[in-house]
Coordinates of C-alpha atoms in Angstrom, one line a residue:
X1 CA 96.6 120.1 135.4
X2 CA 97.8 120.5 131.7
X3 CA 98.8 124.4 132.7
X4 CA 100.5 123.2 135.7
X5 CA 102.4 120.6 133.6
X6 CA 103.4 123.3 131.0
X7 CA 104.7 125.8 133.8
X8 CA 106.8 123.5 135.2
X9 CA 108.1 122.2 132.4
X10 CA 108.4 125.8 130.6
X11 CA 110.1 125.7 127.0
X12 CA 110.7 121.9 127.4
X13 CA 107.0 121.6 127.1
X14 CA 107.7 122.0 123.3
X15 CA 109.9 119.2 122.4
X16 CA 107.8 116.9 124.7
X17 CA 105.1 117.6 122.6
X18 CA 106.9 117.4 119.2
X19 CA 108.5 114.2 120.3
X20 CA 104.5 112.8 121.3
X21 CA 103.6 113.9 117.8
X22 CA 107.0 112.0 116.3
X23 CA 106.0 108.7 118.8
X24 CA 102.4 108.8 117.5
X25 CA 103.7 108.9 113.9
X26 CA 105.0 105.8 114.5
X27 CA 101.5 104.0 115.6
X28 CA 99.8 105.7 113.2
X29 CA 101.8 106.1 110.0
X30 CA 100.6 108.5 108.0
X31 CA 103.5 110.7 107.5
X32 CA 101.8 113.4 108.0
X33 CA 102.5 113.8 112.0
X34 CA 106.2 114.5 111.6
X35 CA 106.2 118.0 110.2
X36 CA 103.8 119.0 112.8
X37 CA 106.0 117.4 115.2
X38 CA 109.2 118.9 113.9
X39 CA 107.2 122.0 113.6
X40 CA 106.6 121.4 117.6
X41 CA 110.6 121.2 118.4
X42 CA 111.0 124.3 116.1
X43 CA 109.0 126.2 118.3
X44 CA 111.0 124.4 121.3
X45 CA 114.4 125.5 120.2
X46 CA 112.9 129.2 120.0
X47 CA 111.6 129.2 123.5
X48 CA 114.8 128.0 124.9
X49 CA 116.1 131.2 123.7
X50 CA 112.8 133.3 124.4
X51 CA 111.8 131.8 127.2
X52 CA 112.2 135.0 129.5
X53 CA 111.0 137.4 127.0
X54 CA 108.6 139.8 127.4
X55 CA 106.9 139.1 123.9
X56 CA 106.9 135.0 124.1
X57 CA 103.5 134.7 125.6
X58 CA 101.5 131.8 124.4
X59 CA 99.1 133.4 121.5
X60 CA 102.9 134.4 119.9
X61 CA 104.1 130.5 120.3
X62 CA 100.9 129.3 119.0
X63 CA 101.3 131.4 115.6
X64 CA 104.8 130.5 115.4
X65 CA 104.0 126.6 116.0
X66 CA 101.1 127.5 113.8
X67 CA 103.1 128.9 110.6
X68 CA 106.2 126.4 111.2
X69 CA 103.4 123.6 110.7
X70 CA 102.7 125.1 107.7
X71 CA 106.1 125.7 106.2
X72 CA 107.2 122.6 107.5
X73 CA 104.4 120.5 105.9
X74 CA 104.6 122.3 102.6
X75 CA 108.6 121.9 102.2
X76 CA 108.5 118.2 103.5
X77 CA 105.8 117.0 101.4
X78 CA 107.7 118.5 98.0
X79 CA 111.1 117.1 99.5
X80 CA 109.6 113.3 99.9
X81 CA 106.8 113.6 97.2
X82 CA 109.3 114.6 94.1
X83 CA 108.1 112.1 91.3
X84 CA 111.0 113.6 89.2
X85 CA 113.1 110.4 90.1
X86 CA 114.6 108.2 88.1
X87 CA 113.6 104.4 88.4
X88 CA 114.2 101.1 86.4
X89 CA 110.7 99.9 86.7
X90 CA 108.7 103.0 85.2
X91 CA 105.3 101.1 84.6
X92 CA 105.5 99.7 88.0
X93 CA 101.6 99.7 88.8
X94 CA 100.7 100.8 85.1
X95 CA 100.3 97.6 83.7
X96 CA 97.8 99.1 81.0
X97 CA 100.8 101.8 80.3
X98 CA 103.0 99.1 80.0
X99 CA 101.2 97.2 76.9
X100 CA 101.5 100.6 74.6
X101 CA 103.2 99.7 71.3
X102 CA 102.6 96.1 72.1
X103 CA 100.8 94.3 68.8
X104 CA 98.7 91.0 69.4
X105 CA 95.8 89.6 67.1
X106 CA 92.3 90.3 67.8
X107 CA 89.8 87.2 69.4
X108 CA 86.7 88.9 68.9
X109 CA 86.1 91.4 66.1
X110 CA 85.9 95.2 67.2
X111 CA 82.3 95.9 66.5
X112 CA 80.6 99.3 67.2
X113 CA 84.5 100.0 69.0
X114 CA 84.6 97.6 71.1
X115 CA 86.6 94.1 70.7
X116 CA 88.8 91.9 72.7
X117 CA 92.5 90.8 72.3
X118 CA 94.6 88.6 74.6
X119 CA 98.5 89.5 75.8
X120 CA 100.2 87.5 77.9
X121 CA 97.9 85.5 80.3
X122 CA 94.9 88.0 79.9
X123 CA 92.3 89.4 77.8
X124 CA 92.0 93.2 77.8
X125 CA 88.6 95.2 76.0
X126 CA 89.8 96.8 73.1
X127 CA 88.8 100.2 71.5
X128 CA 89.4 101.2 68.1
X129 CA 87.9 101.1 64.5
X130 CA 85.1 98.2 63.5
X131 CA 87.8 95.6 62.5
X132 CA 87.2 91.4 62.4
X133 CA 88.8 88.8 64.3
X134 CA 91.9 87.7 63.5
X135 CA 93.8 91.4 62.6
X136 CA 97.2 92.3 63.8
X137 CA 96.5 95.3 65.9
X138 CA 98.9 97.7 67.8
X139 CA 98.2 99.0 71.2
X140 CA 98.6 103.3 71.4
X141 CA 96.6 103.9 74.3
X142 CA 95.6 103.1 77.5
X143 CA 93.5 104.4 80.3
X144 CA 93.8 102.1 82.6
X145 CA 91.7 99.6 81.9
X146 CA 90.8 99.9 78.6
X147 CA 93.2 99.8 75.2
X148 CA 92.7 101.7 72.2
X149 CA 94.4 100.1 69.4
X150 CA 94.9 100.6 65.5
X151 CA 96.0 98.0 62.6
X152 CA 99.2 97.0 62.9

């Protein structure tokens, strides 16, 4: 059934198939469906013009759809993926990233490293030297989670 519907439908068989691929991009978002969708219409457009040819048998569309996917994939991810753009909200997400340089006074002493200090509205787990409760520290770390700080 699926050969007959290719045969008849020859090199259009191609873009129906990319533009499946495109449609189910859109239940499924994943972004990851559209290069091998566009991939799919590549390999339409050439068997528009290589329809006829002697050398356009399937195994050569399928390494052509193959490789395109490829290609395609590679160049769309680094085109849409660039993290080399500028934005006004750099810590966006990175809230830990955000509180480096910040100074605040310790509410538990740093014992054996560890201690606690409060900015804005919470309290973040400290690492730094043994240090007691009440000093002026500055935030020059952060992995996320934790803050390492130093006097201030």
């Amino acid at each position: 059934m699926l050969e007959n519907l290719i045969g008849e439908l020859g090199p259009w068989s191609w873009w129906v198939a990319g533009f499946v691929l495109l449609a189910a991009e859109l239940i499924a978002p994943g972004f990851f469906l559209v290069w091998i969708g566009l991939a799919a219409i590549i390999v339409g457009a050439l068997s528009l013009a290589f329809w006829d040819s002697a050398f356009w048998i399937w195994q050569v569309q399928l390494l052509i759809f193959a490789a395109s996917a490829v290609i395609v994939t590679l160049l769309g991810r680094r085109y849409v993926y660039n993290n080399n753009q500028i934005t006004d909200e750099p810590f966006l997400n990175q809230r830990g990233a955000s509180l480096v340089g910040r100074t605040a006074t310790l509410n538990e002493p740093i014992t054996e490293g560890r201690g606690r200090i409060r900015l804005d509205d919470t309290y973040w787990t400290v690492m730094g030297p043994d240090l007691p409760a009440g000093t002026r520290v500055k935030v020059v770390f952060s992995n996320g989670r934790d803050l390492t700080v130093e006097t201030a």
